[in-house]
CSV table of C-alpha atoms and ligand atoms in Angstrom, one decimal:
chain,number,residue,atom,x,y,z
A,1,MET,CA,0.0,-0.2,0.1
A,2,ILE,CA,2.7,2.4,1.2
A,3,LYS,CA,4.9,1.2,-1.5
A,4,LYS,CA,2.2,1.8,-4.2
A,5,PHE,CA,1.7,5.3,-2.8
A,6,ILE,CA,5.4,6.2,-3.1
A,7,ARG,CA,5.8,4.7,-6.4
A,8,ARG,CA,2.7,6.9,-7.6
A,9,ILE,CA,4.4,9.8,-6.1
A,10,LEU,CA,7.9,9.1,-7.8
A,11,GLY,CA,6.3,8.7,-11.0
A,12,VAL,CA,7.0,4.7,-11.4
A,13,LYS,CA,4.1,2.7,-12.7
A,14,SER,CA,3.8,-0.3,-10.7
A,15,GLY,CA,3.4,-3.9,-12.0
A,16,SER,CA,6.2,-6.3,-13.2
A,17,GLY,CA,8.2,-4.8,-16.1
A,18,ALA,CA,7.3,-1.3,-14.6
A,19,THR,CA,9.1,1.3,-16.8
A,20,THR,CA,9.1,5.2,-16.8
A,21,GLU,CA,10.0,6.2,-20.2
A,22,PRO,CA,12.7,8.9,-20.6
A,23,LEU,CA,12.6,11.9,-22.7
A,24,VAL,CA,15.0,11.6,-25.5
A,25,PHE,CA,17.0,14.6,-26.7
A,26,GLY,CA,19.0,14.7,-29.7
A,27,PRO,CA,22.2,16.7,-30.5
A,28,SER,CA,20.5,19.9,-31.5
A,29,ASP,CA,18.6,19.6,-28.0
A,30,HIS,CA,21.5,18.6,-25.6
A,31,GLY,CA,24.3,20.6,-27.7
A,32,ILE,CA,27.1,18.1,-26.3
A,33,ASP,CA,30.2,18.6,-28.1
A,34,LEU,CA,31.8,15.1,-28.8
A,35,ASP,CA,35.1,16.6,-28.5
A,36,ASP,CA,34.6,17.1,-24.9
A,37,VAL,CA,33.8,13.5,-24.5
A,38,SER,CA,36.6,11.3,-23.3
A,39,PRO,CA,37.7,8.9,-26.2
A,40,ASN,CA,38.0,6.2,-23.5
A,41,ALA,CA,34.7,6.7,-22.2
A,42,ILE,CA,33.2,6.3,-25.8
A,43,ARG,CA,35.5,3.2,-26.3
A,44,VAL,CA,33.9,1.6,-23.2
A,45,THR,CA,30.1,2.4,-24.3
A,46,GLU,CA,31.2,1.1,-27.9
A,47,THR,CA,32.6,-2.0,-26.6
A,48,LEU,CA,29.8,-2.9,-24.3
A,49,GLN,CA,27.2,-2.0,-27.0
A,50,ARG,CA,28.9,-4.2,-29.5
A,51,ALA,CA,28.9,-7.2,-27.1
A,52,GLY,CA,25.1,-6.6,-26.7
A,53,PHE,CA,24.7,-4.7,-23.7
A,54,LYS,CA,23.3,-1.3,-22.9
A,55,ALA,CA,25.9,1.4,-22.1
A,56,PHE,CA,25.7,5.0,-21.4
A,57,ILE,CA,27.8,7.7,-19.9
A,58,VAL,CA,26.0,8.9,-16.9
A,59,GLY,CA,26.0,11.1,-13.9
A,60,GLY,CA,28.0,14.2,-13.5
A,61,ALA,CA,29.6,13.9,-16.7
A,62,VAL,CA,26.5,14.2,-18.7
A,63,ARG,CA,25.6,17.3,-16.7
A,64,ASP,CA,28.9,19.1,-17.2
A,65,LEU,CA,28.6,18.0,-20.7
A,66,VAL,CA,25.2,19.6,-21.4
A,67,LEU,CA,26.3,22.8,-19.5
A,68,GLY,CA,29.3,22.8,-21.8
A,69,HIS,CA,31.9,21.9,-19.4
A,70,ARG,CA,34.6,19.4,-19.9
A,71,PRO,CA,33.9,16.9,-17.1
A,72,LYS,CA,36.7,15.9,-14.8
A,73,ASP,CA,36.0,12.1,-15.0
A,74,PHE,CA,33.5,9.8,-16.9
A,75,ASP,CA,31.4,7.2,-15.4
A,76,VAL,CA,29.5,4.6,-17.5
A,77,ALA,CA,26.3,2.6,-16.6
A,78,THR,CA,25.4,-0.7,-18.1
A,79,ASN,CA,23.3,-3.7,-17.8
A,80,ALA,CA,26.3,-6.1,-17.9
A,81,THR,CA,27.3,-7.5,-14.5
A,82,PRO,CA,30.7,-6.5,-13.3
A,83,GLU,CA,32.1,-10.0,-14.5
A,84,GLU,CA,30.8,-9.5,-17.9
A,85,VAL,CA,32.3,-6.0,-17.9
A,86,LYS,CA,35.5,-7.3,-16.9
A,87,ARG,CA,35.8,-9.8,-19.4
A,88,LEU,CA,35.6,-7.2,-22.2
A,89,PHE,CA,38.7,-5.1,-21.4
A,90,ARG,CA,42.2,-5.8,-20.8
A,91,ARG,CA,42.9,-3.7,-17.9
A,92,ALA,CA,39.7,-4.0,-15.7
A,93,PHE,CA,39.5,-4.4,-12.1
A,94,ILE,CA,36.4,-5.2,-10.1
A,95,ILE,CA,36.3,-3.0,-7.0
A,96,GLY,CA,34.3,-3.3,-3.8
A,97,ARG,CA,32.6,-6.2,-2.0
A,98,ARG,CA,29.1,-4.9,-1.3
A,99,PHE,CA,28.2,-3.3,-4.6
A,100,GLN,CA,30.9,-4.2,-7.1
A,101,ILE,CA,32.0,-1.7,-9.8
A,102,VAL,CA,34.6,-2.1,-12.4
A,103,HIS,CA,37.5,0.2,-12.9
A,104,VAL,CA,38.6,0.1,-16.6
A,105,MET,CA,42.0,1.7,-17.1
A,106,PHE,CA,43.5,3.4,-19.9
A,107,GLY,CA,47.0,4.7,-19.4
A,108,GLN,CA,46.3,7.2,-16.5
A,109,GLU,CA,42.5,7.7,-17.2
A,110,LEU,CA,40.2,5.7,-15.1
A,111,ILE,CA,36.6,4.9,-16.4
A,112,GLU,CA,34.2,3.7,-13.6
A,113,VAL,CA,31.7,1.3,-14.9
A,114,THR,CA,28.8,0.5,-12.7
A,115,THR,CA,25.7,-2.1,-13.4
A,116,PHE,CA,22.3,-0.3,-13.2
A,117,ARG,CA,21.2,-0.6,-9.6
A,118,GLY,CA,17.8,-2.1,-9.1
A,119,ALA,CA,14.9,-2.1,-6.6
A,120,SER,CA,14.1,0.8,-4.3
A,121,ALA,CA,15.8,1.6,-1.1
A,122,GLU,CA,12.7,0.8,0.8
A,123,GLU,CA,13.6,-2.9,1.4
A,124,ALA,CA,17.4,-2.1,1.8
A,125,PRO,CA,18.8,-2.5,5.6
A,126,LYS,CA,18.9,0.7,7.3
A,127,ASP,CA,20.4,2.0,10.8
A,128,ALA,CA,18.1,3.3,13.6
A,129,HIS,CA,18.0,6.8,11.8
A,130,GLY,CA,17.0,5.4,8.4
A,131,ARG,CA,20.2,5.5,6.7
A,132,VAL,CA,20.7,3.0,4.0
A,133,LEU,CA,23.4,0.5,5.0
A,134,ARG,CA,23.5,-1.7,1.9
A,135,ASP,CA,22.0,-1.5,-1.2
A,136,ASN,CA,23.4,-3.9,-3.6
A,137,THR,CA,20.9,-5.3,-6.2
A,138,PHE,CA,21.3,-4.8,-9.8
A,139,GLY,CA,18.1,-3.5,-11.9
A,140,GLU,CA,16.7,-2.0,-14.8
A,141,GLN,CA,17.8,1.5,-16.4
A,142,HIS,CA,14.9,3.2,-14.9
A,143,GLU,CA,15.4,1.9,-11.6
A,144,ASP,CA,19.0,2.8,-11.7
A,145,ALA,CA,17.8,6.4,-12.8
A,146,ILE,CA,15.4,6.7,-9.7
A,147,ARG,CA,18.2,5.9,-7.3
A,148,ARG,CA,20.5,8.7,-8.4
A,149,ASP,CA,20.3,11.8,-6.4
A,150,PHE,CA,19.3,14.9,-8.3
A,151,THR,CA,17.6,15.0,-11.7
A,152,VAL,CA,20.5,16.7,-13.3
A,153,ASN,CA,22.5,13.9,-12.3
A,154,ALA,CA,20.1,11.4,-13.7
A,155,MET,CA,20.7,11.5,-17.3
A,156,TYR,CA,22.3,9.0,-19.7
A,157,TYR,CA,24.3,9.7,-22.8
A,158,ASP,CA,24.9,7.5,-25.6
A,159,PRO,CA,27.6,8.8,-27.7
A,160,GLU,CA,26.9,6.4,-30.5
A,161,ARG,CA,23.5,7.6,-31.1
A,162,GLN,CA,24.3,11.1,-29.6
A,163,GLN,CA,21.2,10.9,-27.6
A,164,VAL,CA,20.5,12.0,-24.0
A,165,LEU,CA,17.9,9.9,-22.1
A,166,ASP,CA,16.5,11.9,-19.3
A,167,TYR,CA,14.2,10.2,-16.7
A,168,HIS,CA,13.6,12.9,-14.1
A,169,GLY,CA,13.6,16.2,-16.0
A,170,GLY,CA,17.0,17.1,-15.5
A,171,MET,CA,17.5,18.9,-18.8
A,172,LYS,CA,14.6,21.2,-17.7
A,173,ASP,CA,16.2,21.8,-14.6
A,174,ILE,CA,19.6,22.4,-16.2
A,175,ARG,CA,18.1,25.1,-18.2
A,176,SER,CA,16.4,26.7,-15.2
A,177,LYS,CA,19.6,26.2,-13.1
A,178,THR,CA,17.8,24.2,-10.7
A,179,MET,CA,19.1,21.5,-8.2
A,180,ARG,CA,16.1,19.2,-7.4
A,181,ILE,CA,16.4,15.9,-5.4
A,182,ILE,CA,14.6,13.0,-7.1
A,183,GLY,CA,11.6,11.5,-5.1
A,184,LEU,CA,10.6,12.8,-1.7
A,185,PRO,CA,13.3,15.0,-0.2
A,186,GLU,CA,12.9,14.0,3.4
A,187,ALA,CA,13.0,10.2,2.4
A,188,ARG,CA,16.1,10.8,0.2
A,189,TYR,CA,17.9,12.7,2.8
A,190,ARG,CA,17.1,10.2,5.5
A,191,GLU,CA,18.6,7.4,3.4
A,192,ASP,CA,21.7,9.2,2.9
A,193,PRO,CA,22.3,12.6,4.7
A,194,VAL,CA,25.5,13.2,2.6
A,195,ARG,CA,22.9,14.4,-0.2
A,196,MET,CA,22.5,17.4,1.9
A,197,LEU,CA,26.1,18.3,1.5
A,198,ARG,CA,26.0,17.3,-2.1
A,199,VAL,CA,23.2,19.5,-3.2
A,200,VAL,CA,24.9,22.5,-1.5
A,201,ARG,CA,28.2,21.6,-3.4
A,202,PHE,CA,26.5,21.5,-6.7
A,203,ALA,CA,24.4,24.5,-6.3
A,204,ALA,CA,27.6,26.3,-5.4
A,205,LYS,CA,29.8,24.9,-8.0
A,206,LEU,CA,27.3,25.3,-10.8
A,207,GLY,CA,25.6,28.6,-9.7
A,208,PHE,CA,22.1,26.9,-9.4
A,209,SER,CA,19.5,27.5,-7.0
A,210,ILE,CA,18.1,24.8,-4.9
A,211,ALA,CA,14.5,23.9,-5.6
A,212,GLY,CA,12.1,25.0,-2.6
A,213,PRO,CA,11.2,21.5,-1.5
A,214,THR,CA,14.6,20.2,-2.0
A,215,ARG,CA,15.9,23.0,0.3
A,216,ALA,CA,13.3,23.1,3.1
A,217,PRO,CA,14.0,20.0,5.1
A,218,ILE,CA,17.8,20.6,5.2
A,219,LYS,CA,17.7,22.9,8.4
A,220,VAL,CA,15.7,20.4,10.2
A,221,MET,CA,17.5,17.4,9.2
A,222,ALA,CA,21.1,18.6,9.2
A,223,PRO,CA,21.8,16.7,12.5
A,224,LEU,CA,21.4,13.4,10.6
A,225,ILE,CA,24.8,14.1,9.1
A,226,ASN,CA,26.3,13.3,12.5
A,227,ASN,CA,25.4,9.8,11.9
A,228,VAL,CA,27.4,9.3,8.8
A,229,PRO,CA,30.7,7.6,9.2
A,230,ALA,CA,33.5,10.1,9.6
A,231,ALA,CA,35.6,8.8,6.3
A,232,ARG,CA,32.4,9.6,4.1
A,233,VAL,CA,32.2,13.1,5.6
A,234,PHE,CA,35.7,13.6,4.9
A,235,ASP,CA,35.5,12.5,1.3
A,236,GLU,CA,32.6,14.7,0.8
A,237,MET,CA,34.5,17.7,2.5
A,238,LEU,CA,37.4,17.2,0.2
A,239,LYS,CA,35.3,17.2,-2.9
A,240,LEU,CA,33.6,20.3,-1.6
A,241,LEU,CA,36.9,21.9,-0.9
A,242,THR,CA,38.8,21.0,-4.0
A,243,SER,CA,35.6,21.6,-6.3
A,244,GLY,CA,37.1,25.1,-7.3
A,245,HIS,CA,34.2,26.9,-5.6
A,246,ALA,CA,35.6,26.1,-1.9
A,247,LEU,CA,34.6,29.9,-0.8
A,248,ALA,CA,31.1,29.8,-2.4
A,249,CYS,CA,30.3,26.1,-1.0
A,250,LEU,CA,31.3,27.2,2.4
A,251,GLN,CA,29.3,30.2,2.4
A,252,GLN,CA,26.4,28.4,1.2
A,253,LEU,CA,26.8,25.4,3.9
A,254,ARG,CA,26.7,28.2,6.4
A,255,SER,CA,23.5,29.9,4.9
A,256,GLU,CA,21.8,26.5,4.7
A,257,GLY,CA,22.4,25.8,8.5
A,258,LEU,CA,24.8,22.7,7.6
A,259,HIS,CA,28.0,23.8,9.4
A,260,HIS,CA,27.1,24.6,13.2
A,261,GLY,CA,28.2,21.8,15.5
A,262,LEU,CA,28.0,19.2,12.6
A,263,LEU,CA,31.3,19.3,11.0
A,264,PRO,CA,33.9,20.7,13.6
A,265,LEU,CA,36.3,21.7,10.9
A,266,LEU,CA,33.6,24.1,9.3
A,267,ASP,CA,32.9,25.5,12.9
A,268,VAL,CA,36.6,26.3,13.3
A,269,VAL,CA,36.9,27.6,9.6
A,270,LEU,CA,33.8,29.5,9.7
A,271,GLU,CA,33.8,31.1,13.1
A,272,GLN,CA,37.1,32.1,13.9
A,273,PRO,CA,37.6,35.7,13.3
A,274,LEU,CA,41.2,35.8,13.6
A,275,GLY,CA,41.9,33.2,11.0
A,276,GLU,CA,39.2,34.3,8.6
A,277,ARG,CA,41.8,36.2,6.4
A,278,PHE,CA,44.2,33.5,6.5
A,279,VAL,CA,41.3,30.8,5.5
A,280,THR,CA,39.8,33.1,3.0
A,281,LEU,CA,43.2,33.6,1.3
A,282,ALA,CA,44.1,29.8,1.4
A,283,LEU,CA,40.6,28.8,-0.1
A,284,ALA,CA,40.8,31.6,-2.8
A,285,SER,CA,44.4,30.3,-4.0
A,286,THR,CA,43.1,26.7,-3.8
A,287,ASP,CA,40.1,27.6,-5.9
A,288,GLU,CA,42.4,29.3,-8.3
A,289,ARG,CA,44.6,26.4,-8.6
A,290,VAL,CA,41.8,24.1,-9.4
A,291,ARG,CA,40.3,26.3,-11.9
A,292,GLU,CA,43.9,26.3,-13.6
A,293,GLY,CA,44.0,22.7,-13.6
A,294,LYS,CA,46.9,22.5,-11.1
A,295,PRO,CA,46.9,19.8,-8.4
A,296,VAL,CA,45.8,20.6,-4.8
A,297,SER,CA,47.2,18.9,-1.9
A,298,PRO,CA,44.8,17.9,0.8
A,299,GLY,CA,47.5,18.1,3.4
A,300,PHE,CA,48.1,21.7,2.4
A,301,LEU,CA,44.6,22.6,2.4
A,302,PHE,CA,43.7,21.2,5.7
A,303,ALA,CA,46.9,22.4,7.2
A,304,SER,CA,45.6,25.9,6.1
A,305,LEU,CA,42.2,25.3,7.5
A,306,LEU,CA,43.5,24.5,10.9
A,307,TRP,CA,46.4,26.7,11.1
A,308,HIS,CA,44.8,29.4,13.4
A,309,GLN,CA,43.6,26.8,15.9
A,310,VAL,CA,47.2,25.3,15.9
A,311,LEU,CA,48.5,28.8,16.5
A,312,GLU,CA,46.3,29.5,19.4
A,313,LYS,CA,47.2,26.2,21.0
A,314,TRP,CA,50.9,26.9,20.3
A,315,ASN,CA,50.9,30.1,22.0
A,316,ALA,CA,48.9,28.8,24.9
A,317,TYR,CA,51.6,26.0,25.4
A,318,LYS,CA,54.3,28.4,25.3
A,319,ALA,CA,52.6,30.5,27.7
A,320,ALA,CA,52.5,27.8,30.1
A,321,GLY,CA,56.2,27.5,29.6
A,322,GLU,CA,56.7,24.8,26.9
A,323,LEU,CA,59.7,25.3,24.8
A,324,PRO,CA,58.3,26.5,21.3
A,325,ILE,CA,59.2,23.5,19.2
A,326,PRO,CA,57.9,21.0,21.4
A,327,ALA,CA,55.0,23.2,22.0
A,328,LEU,CA,54.0,23.4,18.3
A,329,HIS,CA,54.0,19.6,18.3
A,330,LEU,CA,51.6,19.3,21.2
A,331,ALA,CA,49.5,21.9,19.5
A,332,ALA,CA,49.5,20.0,16.2
A,333,ASP,CA,48.5,16.7,18.2
A,334,ASP,CA,45.7,18.4,20.1
A,335,VAL,CA,44.2,19.9,16.9
A,336,LEU,CA,44.6,16.7,14.8
A,337,ASP,CA,42.9,14.6,17.5
A,338,SER,CA,39.8,17.0,17.9
A,339,GLN,CA,39.6,16.8,14.1
A,340,THR,CA,40.1,12.8,13.6
A,341,ASP,CA,37.2,11.9,15.6
A,342,LYS,CA,34.5,13.1,13.1
A,343,LEU,CA,36.4,13.9,10.2
A,344,ALA,CA,38.8,10.8,9.8
A,345,ILE,CA,41.7,12.7,8.4
A,346,GLN,CA,43.8,10.1,6.8
A,347,ARG,CA,47.2,9.4,8.1
A,348,ARG,CA,48.9,10.2,5.1
A,349,ILE,CA,47.3,13.7,5.1
A,350,ALA,CA,47.9,14.3,8.6
A,351,THR,CA,51.6,13.4,8.2
A,352,ASP,CA,51.7,16.1,5.4
A,353,MET,CA,49.9,18.7,7.8
A,354,ARG,CA,52.2,18.1,10.4
A,355,ASP,CA,55.3,18.4,8.2
A,356,ILE,CA,54.1,21.7,6.9
A,357,TRP,CA,53.4,23.2,10.4
A,358,ALA,CA,56.6,21.9,11.9
A,359,MET,CA,58.5,23.6,9.2
A,360,GLN,CA,57.1,27.0,10.0
A,361,PRO,CA,59.6,27.9,12.8
A,362,ARG,CA,62.4,27.1,10.7
A,363,PHE,CA,61.7,29.6,8.4
A,364,GLU,CA,62.1,32.2,10.9
A,365,ARG,CA,65.6,31.1,11.8
A,366,ARG,CA,67.9,32.9,9.3
A,367,ILE,CA,71.5,32.2,10.7
A,368,GLY,CA,74.2,29.5,10.1
A,369,LYS,CA,73.3,26.4,8.2
A,370,SER,CA,69.7,26.4,9.1
A,371,PRO,CA,68.3,28.1,5.9
A,372,HIS,CA,70.3,25.7,3.9
A,373,LYS,CA,69.3,22.6,5.5
A,374,LEU,CA,65.5,23.7,5.1
A,375,LEU,CA,66.2,24.0,1.3
A,376,GLU,CA,66.8,20.1,1.4
A,377,HIS,CA,63.4,19.3,3.2
A,378,PRO,CA,61.3,17.3,0.6
A,379,ARG,CA,58.3,19.3,1.3
A,380,LEU,CA,60.0,22.7,1.2
A,381,ARG,CA,57.8,23.9,-1.5
A,382,ALA,CA,54.3,23.3,0.4
A,383,GLY,CA,56.1,24.7,3.4
A,384,TYR,CA,57.2,27.8,1.8
A,385,ASP,CA,53.8,28.4,0.1
A,386,PHE,CA,52.3,28.2,3.4
A,387,LEU,CA,54.7,30.8,4.8
A,388,LEU,CA,53.7,32.9,1.9
A,389,LEU,CA,50.0,32.5,3.1
A,390,ARG,CA,51.0,33.7,6.7
A,391,CYS,CA,52.6,36.7,5.3
A,392,ALA,CA,49.7,37.6,2.9
A,393,SER,CA,47.4,37.2,5.8
A,394,GLY,CA,49.4,39.7,7.8
A,395,GLU,CA,50.3,37.1,10.4
A,396,LEU,CA,54.2,37.7,9.5
A,397,ASP,CA,55.9,40.4,7.9
A,398,ALA,CA,56.0,40.2,4.0
A,399,GLU,CA,59.7,40.7,4.1
A,400,LEU,CA,60.4,37.1,5.5
A,401,GLY,CA,58.4,35.6,2.4
A,402,GLU,CA,60.3,37.9,0.0
A,403,TRP,CA,63.5,37.0,1.6
A,404,TRP,CA,62.8,33.3,1.2
A,405,THR,CA,61.8,33.7,-2.3
A,406,ASP,CA,65.2,35.5,-3.2
A,407,PHE,CA,66.8,32.7,-1.2
A,408,ILE,CA,65.2,29.8,-3.0
A,409,ASP,CA,66.0,31.5,-6.3
A,410,ALA,CA,69.7,32.6,-5.6
A,411,ASP,CA,72.9,30.8,-6.3
A,412,GLY,CA,75.6,29.9,-3.7
A,413,PRO,CA,77.2,33.2,-3.3
A,414,GLY,CA,73.8,35.0,-3.8
A,415,ARG,CA,72.5,33.0,-0.9
A,416,GLU,CA,75.6,33.8,1.4
A,417,GLU,CA,74.9,37.4,0.5
A,418,LEU,CA,71.1,37.2,1.5
A,419,LEU,CA,72.1,35.7,4.7
A,420,SER,CA,74.5,38.5,5.7
A,421,LYS,CA,71.8,40.9,4.5
A,422,LYS,CA,68.8,39.7,6.5
A,423,PRO,CA,67.3,42.3,8.4
A,424,ALA,CA,69.5,43.7,11.4
A,425,ASP,CA,66.8,43.1,13.8
A,426,ASP,CA,66.6,39.3,13.1
A,427,GLY,CA,66.8,37.5,16.6
A,428,ALA,CA,65.9,41.0,18.3
A,429,PRO,CA,62.6,41.4,19.7
A,430,ALA,CA,60.4,41.8,16.5
A,431,LYS,CA,58.5,45.1,15.7
A,432,ARG,CA,57.9,44.0,12.1
A,433,ARG,CA,55.2,41.0,12.9
A,434,ARG,CA,51.8,41.8,13.9
A,435,ARG,CA,50.8,40.2,17.5
A,436,ARG,CA,48.1,38.0,18.2
A,437,GLY,CA,46.4,38.9,21.7
A,438,GLY,CA,49.1,41.5,22.2
A,439,ARG,CA,51.4,38.9,23.5
A,440,SER,CA,54.9,39.1,22.2
A,441,ARG,CA,57.2,36.5,21.4
A,442,SER,CA,60.8,36.1,20.3
A,443,LYS,CA,60.8,36.5,16.3
A,444,THR,CA,62.8,33.6,15.4
A,445,GLY,CA,61.0,30.3,16.0
A,446,GLY,CA,64.6,29.1,16.4
A,447,GLU,CA,64.6,30.5,20.1
A,448,THR,CA,65.4,26.7,20.8
A,449,SER,CA,68.5,25.5,19.8
A,450,GLU,CA,68.3,22.8,17.2
B,501,ATP,P1,31.4,15.4,-9.6
B,501,ATP,O1,31.6,16.3,-10.7
B,501,ATP,O2,31.7,16.0,-8.2
B,501,ATP,O3,32.2,14.2,-9.8
B,501,ATP,P2,29.1,13.7,-9.8
B,501,ATP,O4,27.6,14.2,-10.1
B,501,ATP,O5,29.9,12.8,-10.9
B,501,ATP,O6,29.8,14.9,-9.7
B,501,ATP,P3,29.8,11.6,-8.2
B,501,ATP,O7,30.0,11.5,-6.7
B,501,ATP,O8,31.0,11.3,-9.1
B,501,ATP,O9,29.1,12.8,-8.5
B,501,ATP,O10,28.7,10.4,-8.5
B,501,ATP,C1,28.3,10.2,-9.7
B,501,ATP,C2,26.8,9.8,-9.9
B,501,ATP,O11,26.4,8.9,-9.0
B,501,ATP,C3,26.1,11.1,-9.5
B,501,ATP,O12,26.0,12.0,-10.6
B,501,ATP,C4,24.9,10.5,-9.3
B,501,ATP,O13,23.9,10.3,-10.3
B,501,ATP,C5,25.1,9.2,-8.5
B,501,ATP,N1,25.5,9.5,-7.0
B,501,ATP,C6,26.3,9.8,-6.4
B,501,ATP,N2,26.3,9.9,-5.0
B,501,ATP,C7,24.9,9.6,-5.0
B,501,ATP,C8,24.1,9.8,-3.7
B,501,ATP,N3,24.7,9.8,-2.4
B,501,ATP,N4,22.9,9.2,-3.8
B,501,ATP,C9,22.4,9.0,-5.1
B,501,ATP,N5,23.1,9.0,-6.1
B,501,ATP,C10,24.6,9.2,-6.1
B,502,MG,MG1,31.8,12.1,-11.0
């Protein structure tokens, strides 16, 4: 009975062989430029189709292609099972245990091939809050479409026929720049609360508005995010922060009420007046790198977001009598511990963050062999970029960053000259640095001996 009702609302005809016919758009309607489509993705759909299967490019790639953007990666959906897919390609690997997908590799490019998912989430096992724990049945294409999150993410592109199959009005929503969840918003957020973060990310990234009913339940349902495994929240945060629109995403998260008390990292980032300039600069430079197609290091990003928290604790430990270097390590431990509970920062990323932070006092020690030694540090570039951010935010005098820029560029004699030319007050109480909380600290982080 309830099932029937839900099917009616979702527009699925009941009975066996139930089908929802998609709208079909040809090249003049969807406007996809085949040059923007990865030749490898085309190879995958062609190979599958020649073997008698259905195969389409799906999800974000279709959305981006219709919008005239070159997608960053390509996913393919098919009615072939993972085993059947694997047999057709030389370098194909079945990934995952619960719901298997196939990674087809072409050099560096990875095409993710997923078998249509079936049935509804109604029968899937859930936790006490209604979050779906497993959904691993294969199904028909229209069932696959209804399981996707947003209308603009539920379109299927066949490069051979150059047709877009649109099951839930995605094309119309693209034209009106609207993010709209498929099905009943409350039910879909309950099944997977991460969809609340996803809708905000897509809206900010694409410059779309969020349809009223899709948006309305978010404020009330936001706490459900607490119930999502930390690693998954971390993955989503990373996607958000490396979307090329991190600043816009964070602002929108705040306006949707999705930050407070939910994501400790965001509390720190969005509610620390002292670090605001630093974080804004860090995110703006990350956004710029992403848009220029340059790589971004998650370690650098999270080190930036949490720096002012580290700085605060570092000062507190020093005030309590710790020597600067051990104090910095203690502060780093505290901050990482408090974040890893909910955010599950991976060990590799945490190590990068620690390296970047630990290097900072060493930049302020411009005597003897110290600067030469620092040049050999494997993460010098990240540490130096971080130093420049500290200078740009007004935490340190610009002179220090400029000196290091020259020092890195210079040859042997040039470096000796720079060392002899460092400001006369190096090592003396600093007037060139802006103080936090009015407390003064010795200018060279190398107050401790090395
Ligand atoms: P991006 O540009 O960030 O990669 P995307 O739309 O491709 O955007 P992915 O996370 O790569 O996002 O997911 C691929 C597709 O899988 C989505 O377009 C959507 O159809 C489906 N999908 C992903 N996550 C969910 C989810 N939580 N619930 C329902 N469908 C999802
Ligand atoms: Mg994708």
